[in-house]
XYZ file of C-alpha atoms in Angstrom:
430
model
C -11.955 1.291 -12.145
C -12.365 1.154 -15.960
C -11.415 4.826 -16.218
C -8.001 3.824 -14.866
C -7.671 1.318 -17.698
C -8.469 4.069 -20.215
C -5.691 6.193 -18.740
C -3.230 3.311 -18.989
C -4.193 2.610 -22.601
C -3.728 6.279 -23.475
C -0.390 6.380 -21.678
C 0.854 3.269 -23.492
C -0.229 4.613 -26.892
C 1.512 7.906 -26.307
C 4.638 6.128 -25.058
C 4.777 4.163 -28.314
C 5.339 7.388 -30.266
C 2.893 6.319 -32.985
C 0.820 8.968 -34.726
C -2.920 8.692 -34.120
C -3.736 7.903 -37.753
C -1.189 5.098 -37.970
C -2.201 3.630 -34.628
C -5.908 3.611 -35.512
C -5.160 2.019 -38.892
C -3.112 -0.793 -37.361
C -5.688 -1.298 -34.612
C -8.467 -1.638 -37.177
C -10.718 1.080 -35.735
C -11.560 4.623 -36.719
C -9.451 7.338 -35.137
C -12.504 9.208 -33.820
C -13.892 5.995 -32.328
C -10.692 5.272 -30.394
C -10.459 8.863 -29.196
C -13.956 8.472 -27.757
C -12.934 5.220 -26.068
C -9.966 6.883 -24.385
C -12.087 9.900 -23.416
C -14.781 7.722 -21.833
C -17.498 8.445 -24.387
C -17.486 4.817 -25.591
C -16.953 1.570 -23.713
C -13.646 -0.259 -23.599
C -14.665 -3.504 -25.309
C -12.726 -6.761 -25.402
C -11.992 -6.088 -29.086
C -10.533 -2.651 -28.413
C -8.427 -3.934 -25.530
C -7.135 -6.794 -27.698
C -6.243 -4.357 -30.502
C -4.250 -2.148 -28.132
C -2.463 -5.247 -26.841
C -1.655 -6.390 -30.380
C -0.441 -3.052 -31.763
C 1.481 -2.068 -28.643
C 2.755 -5.624 -28.034
C 1.769 -5.640 -24.386
C 1.326 -9.393 -24.087
C -2.391 -9.245 -23.273
C -2.020 -6.571 -20.589
C -5.197 -4.647 -21.392
C -7.341 -7.690 -22.083
C -6.425 -9.097 -18.667
C -7.029 -5.751 -16.995
C -10.435 -5.448 -18.661
C -11.317 -8.886 -17.346
C -10.202 -7.945 -13.852
C -12.352 -4.821 -13.891
C -15.380 -6.991 -14.668
C -16.098 -5.383 -18.015
C -18.609 -7.156 -20.289
C -17.304 -9.444 -22.990
C -13.940 -10.091 -21.366
C -12.678 -13.510 -20.441
C -11.800 -14.371 -16.845
C -8.438 -15.706 -15.741
C -9.034 -17.666 -12.515
C -6.972 -17.439 -9.387
C -6.187 -20.629 -7.535
C -3.675 -22.226 -5.157
C -1.522 -23.758 -7.891
C -1.288 -20.473 -9.825
C -0.598 -18.531 -6.636
C 2.174 -20.891 -5.620
C 3.644 -20.525 -9.095
C 3.599 -16.739 -8.793
C 5.199 -16.772 -5.341
C 7.796 -19.344 -6.405
C 8.723 -17.175 -9.382
C 9.106 -14.127 -7.168
C 11.294 -16.001 -4.703
C 13.499 -17.166 -7.559
C 13.969 -13.575 -8.607
C 11.799 -13.664 -11.702
C 11.520 -10.205 -13.285
C 8.676 -11.130 -15.624
C 5.809 -8.683 -15.431
C 2.882 -9.856 -17.533
C 1.108 -6.537 -17.224
C 3.587 -4.654 -19.348
C 2.589 -1.025 -19.674
C 0.379 -0.989 -16.572
C 1.642 1.397 -13.924
C 2.252 0.065 -10.436
C -0.984 1.671 -9.251
C -2.997 0.188 -12.104
C -1.489 -3.245 -11.490
C -2.456 -3.018 -7.816
C -6.009 -2.109 -8.841
C -6.141 -5.181 -11.072
C -4.902 -7.383 -8.220
C -7.464 -5.922 -5.812
C -10.316 -6.530 -8.229
C -9.265 -10.131 -8.849
C -8.817 -10.714 -5.124
C -12.338 -9.497 -4.446
C -13.767 -11.744 -7.163
C -11.771 -14.753 -5.976
C -12.902 -14.303 -2.367
C -16.525 -14.158 -3.417
C -16.151 -17.442 -5.295
C -14.378 -19.425 -2.543
C -16.119 -17.937 0.482
C -14.423 -17.114 3.793
C -12.758 -19.924 5.725
C -12.084 -17.675 8.683
C -8.624 -19.078 9.452
C -6.231 -16.226 10.300
C -2.485 -16.755 10.163
C -2.259 -16.034 13.903
C -4.678 -18.773 15.003
C -3.415 -20.269 18.245
C -4.239 -23.910 17.550
C -2.719 -26.268 15.000
C 0.723 -27.814 14.426
C 3.514 -26.430 16.603
C 5.757 -25.787 13.590
C 3.214 -23.373 12.134
C 2.964 -21.575 15.478
C 6.737 -21.058 15.423
C 6.548 -19.502 11.949
C 3.710 -17.223 13.085
C 5.870 -16.074 15.995
C 8.742 -15.268 13.635
C 6.458 -13.236 11.391
C 5.351 -11.290 14.463
C 8.996 -10.731 15.399
C 9.754 -9.407 11.907
C 6.944 -6.874 12.176
C 8.517 -5.421 15.306
C 11.992 -5.612 13.785
C 10.744 -3.535 10.867
C 9.308 -0.986 13.323
C 12.614 -0.579 15.142
C 15.319 -1.044 12.520
C 13.682 -0.385 9.182
C 13.189 -2.520 6.137
C 16.637 -3.409 4.818
C 17.190 -6.708 6.638
C 13.480 -7.427 6.969
C 13.158 -7.694 3.189
C 15.530 -10.656 3.109
C 14.268 -12.251 6.315
C 10.620 -12.048 5.248
C 11.498 -13.584 1.869
C 13.098 -16.491 3.736
C 9.964 -16.980 5.812
C 7.816 -16.862 2.681
C 10.062 -19.423 1.014
C 9.635 -21.763 3.994
C 5.864 -21.324 4.006
C 5.627 -22.055 0.274
C 7.746 -25.163 0.789
C 5.458 -26.334 3.595
C 2.395 -25.860 1.392
C 3.999 -27.792 -1.442
C 5.104 -30.611 0.880
C 1.593 -31.991 1.052
C 1.892 -32.779 4.753
C -0.890 -30.369 5.690
C -4.505 -30.202 4.607
C -7.805 -28.678 5.651
C -7.563 -25.926 8.225
C -3.776 -26.202 8.467
C -3.181 -25.571 4.776
C -5.635 -22.653 4.814
C -3.658 -21.239 7.707
C -0.433 -21.669 5.737
C -1.898 -19.652 2.864
C -2.880 -16.911 5.345
C 0.695 -16.958 6.660
C 1.994 -16.705 3.095
C -0.222 -13.651 2.628
C 1.294 -11.917 5.657
C 4.878 -12.886 4.737
C 4.360 -11.589 1.194
C 2.912 -8.363 2.589
C 5.996 -7.926 4.748
C 8.272 -8.374 1.735
C 6.146 -5.936 -0.272
C 6.196 -3.307 2.470
C 9.941 -3.647 2.958
C 10.490 -3.294 -0.794
C 8.320 -0.165 -0.885
C 10.145 1.305 2.115
C 13.411 0.746 0.238
C 12.095 2.481 -2.887
C 11.681 -0.737 -4.919
C 8.159 -0.024 -6.067
C 7.705 -2.578 -8.851
C 8.933 -5.401 -6.622
C 6.571 -4.197 -3.890
C 3.618 -4.325 -6.279
C 4.384 -7.925 -7.246
C 4.572 -9.086 -3.646
C 1.364 -7.226 -2.798
C -0.194 -9.221 -5.630
C 1.209 -12.383 -4.025
C -0.257 -11.311 -0.676
C -3.733 -10.987 -2.175
C -3.495 -14.298 -4.032
C -2.547 -16.154 -0.862
C -5.306 -14.382 1.078
C -7.885 -15.563 -1.460
C -6.523 -19.126 -1.321
C -6.863 -19.043 2.473
C -10.392 -17.680 2.269
C -9.119 -15.038 4.699
C -10.260 -11.525 3.703
C -8.656 -9.992 6.798
C -5.073 -10.716 5.690
C -5.781 -9.415 2.188
C -7.481 -6.267 3.470
C -4.495 -5.636 5.712
C -2.194 -6.020 2.711
C -4.335 -3.638 0.654
C -4.079 -1.009 3.398
C -0.301 -0.987 2.870
C -0.578 -1.130 -0.912
C -2.755 1.978 -0.604
C 0.150 3.811 1.038
C 2.264 3.015 -2.010
C -0.477 4.474 -4.220
C -1.181 7.675 -2.315
C 2.563 8.276 -1.979
C 2.794 8.287 -5.790
C 1.729 11.466 -7.637
C -1.590 11.004 -9.415
C -2.405 7.687 -7.722
C -4.405 8.816 -4.672
C -7.695 7.888 -6.322
C -6.455 4.342 -6.751
C -5.549 4.244 -3.062
C -9.107 5.186 -2.126
C -10.433 2.429 -4.407
C -8.110 -0.164 -2.862
C -9.276 0.743 0.632
C -12.926 0.683 -0.383
C -12.398 -2.806 -1.780
C -10.779 -3.859 1.494
C -13.632 -2.429 3.545
C -16.239 -4.178 1.411
C -14.571 -7.557 1.814
C -14.252 -7.376 5.606
C -17.682 -5.878 6.218
C -19.294 -7.698 9.115
C -16.000 -9.429 9.982
C -13.634 -6.602 10.906
C -13.144 -5.686 14.555
C -13.477 -1.996 15.531
C -9.695 -1.719 15.557
C -9.525 -3.011 11.985
C -12.274 -0.591 10.985
C -10.340 2.271 12.600
C -7.176 1.403 10.682
C -8.950 1.194 7.316
C -10.867 4.424 7.945
C -7.687 6.286 8.933
C -5.824 5.058 5.867
C -8.817 6.054 3.721
C -8.723 9.526 5.263
C -5.057 9.852 4.362
C -5.726 8.778 0.782
C -8.618 11.242 0.527
C -6.367 14.042 1.775
C -3.964 13.289 -1.060
C -6.935 13.767 -3.419
C -7.857 17.090 -1.786
C -11.204 15.751 -0.508
C -11.318 17.571 2.832
C -14.860 16.814 4.050
C -14.657 13.126 3.205
C -11.270 12.954 4.898
C -12.678 14.498 8.080
C -15.560 12.021 8.088
C -13.236 9.023 7.797
C -11.117 10.337 10.667
C -14.301 10.645 12.718
C -15.123 7.019 11.901
C -11.610 5.961 12.905
C -11.780 7.684 16.282
C -15.300 6.385 16.933
C -14.209 2.837 16.155
C -11.231 3.094 18.506
C -13.552 4.320 21.260
C -15.096 0.828 21.245
C -11.879 -0.561 22.685
C -9.669 -3.542 21.897
C -11.051 -7.042 21.499
C -9.663 -10.505 22.030
C -10.184 -11.320 18.347
C -8.252 -8.282 17.076
C -5.669 -9.449 14.512
C -2.183 -9.477 16.040
C -1.009 -7.335 13.130
C -2.953 -4.349 14.497
C -0.886 -3.838 17.651
C 0.198 -0.411 16.358
C -3.324 0.969 15.834
C -4.022 3.417 18.673
C -5.093 7.015 19.222
C -1.545 8.310 18.757
C -1.243 6.695 15.325
C -4.659 7.987 14.231
C -3.689 11.528 15.234
C -0.374 11.238 13.386
C -2.311 10.249 10.267
C -4.700 13.151 10.881
C -1.718 15.512 11.102
C -0.291 14.230 7.836
C -3.691 14.624 6.199
C -4.091 18.205 7.434
C -0.641 19.118 6.152
C -1.447 17.676 2.735
C -4.723 19.623 2.685
C -2.864 22.887 3.291
C -3.778 23.432 6.953
C -0.458 23.495 8.829
C -2.025 24.850 12.035
C -4.378 21.876 12.248
C -1.468 19.595 11.387
C 0.488 20.920 14.374
C -2.529 20.422 16.636
C -2.946 16.827 15.478
C 0.755 15.995 15.874
C 0.686 17.462 19.378
C -2.442 15.449 20.173
C -0.588 12.311 19.082
C 2.213 13.036 21.518
C -0.315 13.579 24.331
C -1.774 10.171 23.447
C 1.596 8.663 24.413
C 2.741 7.839 20.908
C 5.828 5.608 21.538
C 7.758 6.935 18.565
C 11.426 7.046 19.536
C 11.396 3.775 21.435
C 9.192 1.520 19.323
C 8.589 3.228 15.971
C 11.638 5.375 15.125
C 11.134 4.961 11.363
C 7.509 6.144 11.422
C 8.332 8.791 14.006
C 11.047 10.252 11.770
C 8.457 10.672 9.023
C 5.885 12.268 11.314
C 8.472 14.566 12.903
C 9.610 15.710 9.473
C 5.995 16.533 8.620
C 5.527 18.364 11.913
C 8.654 20.361 11.097
C 7.200 21.187 7.682
C 3.978 22.384 9.330
C 5.908 24.656 11.700
C 7.935 25.919 8.755
C 4.727 26.843 6.936
C 3.662 28.768 10.041
C 7.042 30.585 10.046
C 8.013 29.087 13.402
C 11.582 28.309 12.375
C 12.837 27.365 15.837
C 10.122 24.716 16.231
C 10.772 23.503 12.693
C 14.472 23.017 13.428
C 13.764 21.279 16.744
C 11.476 18.754 15.045
C 13.897 18.330 12.139
C 16.748 17.517 14.501
C 14.564 15.033 16.342
C 13.639 13.377 13.043
C 17.312 13.120 12.088
C 18.124 11.443 15.411
C 15.373 8.857 14.848
C 16.560 8.197 11.333
C 20.128 7.637 12.471
C 19.323 4.093 13.643
C 16.897 3.138 10.867
C 17.356 1.674 7.369
C 14.540 3.302 5.414
C 14.807 5.007 2.038
C 11.272 6.340 2.520
C 12.144 8.096 5.779
C 15.395 9.424 4.330
C 13.467 10.837 1.377
C 11.032 12.571 3.731
C 13.885 14.230 5.600
C 15.610 15.173 2.348
C 12.417 16.885 1.179
C 12.228 18.794 4.442
C 15.807 19.992 4.081
C 14.987 21.295 0.605
C 12.009 23.223 1.996
C 14.219 24.713 4.723
C 16.949 25.776 2.300
C 15.430 29.227 1.523
C 15.613 30.104 5.252
C 19.372 29.920 5.765
C 19.422 33.487 7.078
C 18.110 31.953 10.303
C 21.092 30.675 12.300
C 19.432 27.494 13.593
C 18.262 26.523 10.112
C 21.706 27.208 8.687
C 23.336 25.075 11.376
C 20.907 22.201 10.860
C 21.435 22.163 7.106
C 25.172 22.229 7.594
C 25.524 19.770 10.457
C 22.288 17.706 10.232
């Protein structure tokens, strides 16, 4: 991950507008030496990171990132329940402070993932998922509401869910602070806070609020570490990875996030969890153009699903089935420049009884738009229009900036084909 830090340091230096000679002079290092640091020929030391922070006035951004990446000579900033509660409380109050300054959203997520992994290794797993059936009745009610919000997001989109999930997170934080719970119950509350924060993060991302999403993903990982529950954090990272591979130039970070998740749940994840992480990894690899590795991860996903569902599957994985895996495979094929394979995968998803229109209209709108794009690439304009119209119908009942953006991109790709009557009508009427 240190190469990502080098990229961020280079980006911040360039953004400052300072000439190389002046920057090196103020940093106290030779220009050639710093060029070699940025190019990867020399190590990023604590001294170099501190000099970049000082000259660029980043508030310790690079020093903290260096620590998170486990580089030698860097100090460690611990994670703990009190700090996590402070972070979540600040977010709920609307704090806009971002201590990582020049770090991109993807780089900040990488830092969070690294710290989460380190924190989990120090506290050890408690094995108390948010959805545990026993414990105080009040906590069971909150778990049920979080489950309801997941399905609400599936059917209506993220607009209202953002606010509702923030309210649930606020309640959970208040319950933790109340001091009325300890032991297993408080660990469970932290796991619940992780899931609520993930829901807020995902809703923010779906609404195009990427920086806010990153901060709540960070909160999700902090709470997961406090709970000693790697499953909730790994689940959060799988969604953070979508934010990364949906951002140009960040697919490599997405792969790293998913690898971190897989490492932390090794030996604990059910086959369904393994299938989900493998499928998401395949999608991230497709965005990096890594075809063979993508195919292998899809094979792992399908093989894991073949093992069937289990009683200890996390409740959050209700959506992981053969139809979803094939939809991801179709998206991956399209990104890798194989529209024919994309069409085959999307059709396979439909044969697997993918319940798109009824249960997942937001996701289905995205997949239909991609299927339309695949047909367009194959010059099957009638099929492209049919899928585009279907996507538009799904989107009509959903509040999702992400889905709307997908459909907008499709319309732009169809624009050169207005000589075709059906295309022209779709672009005009919708």
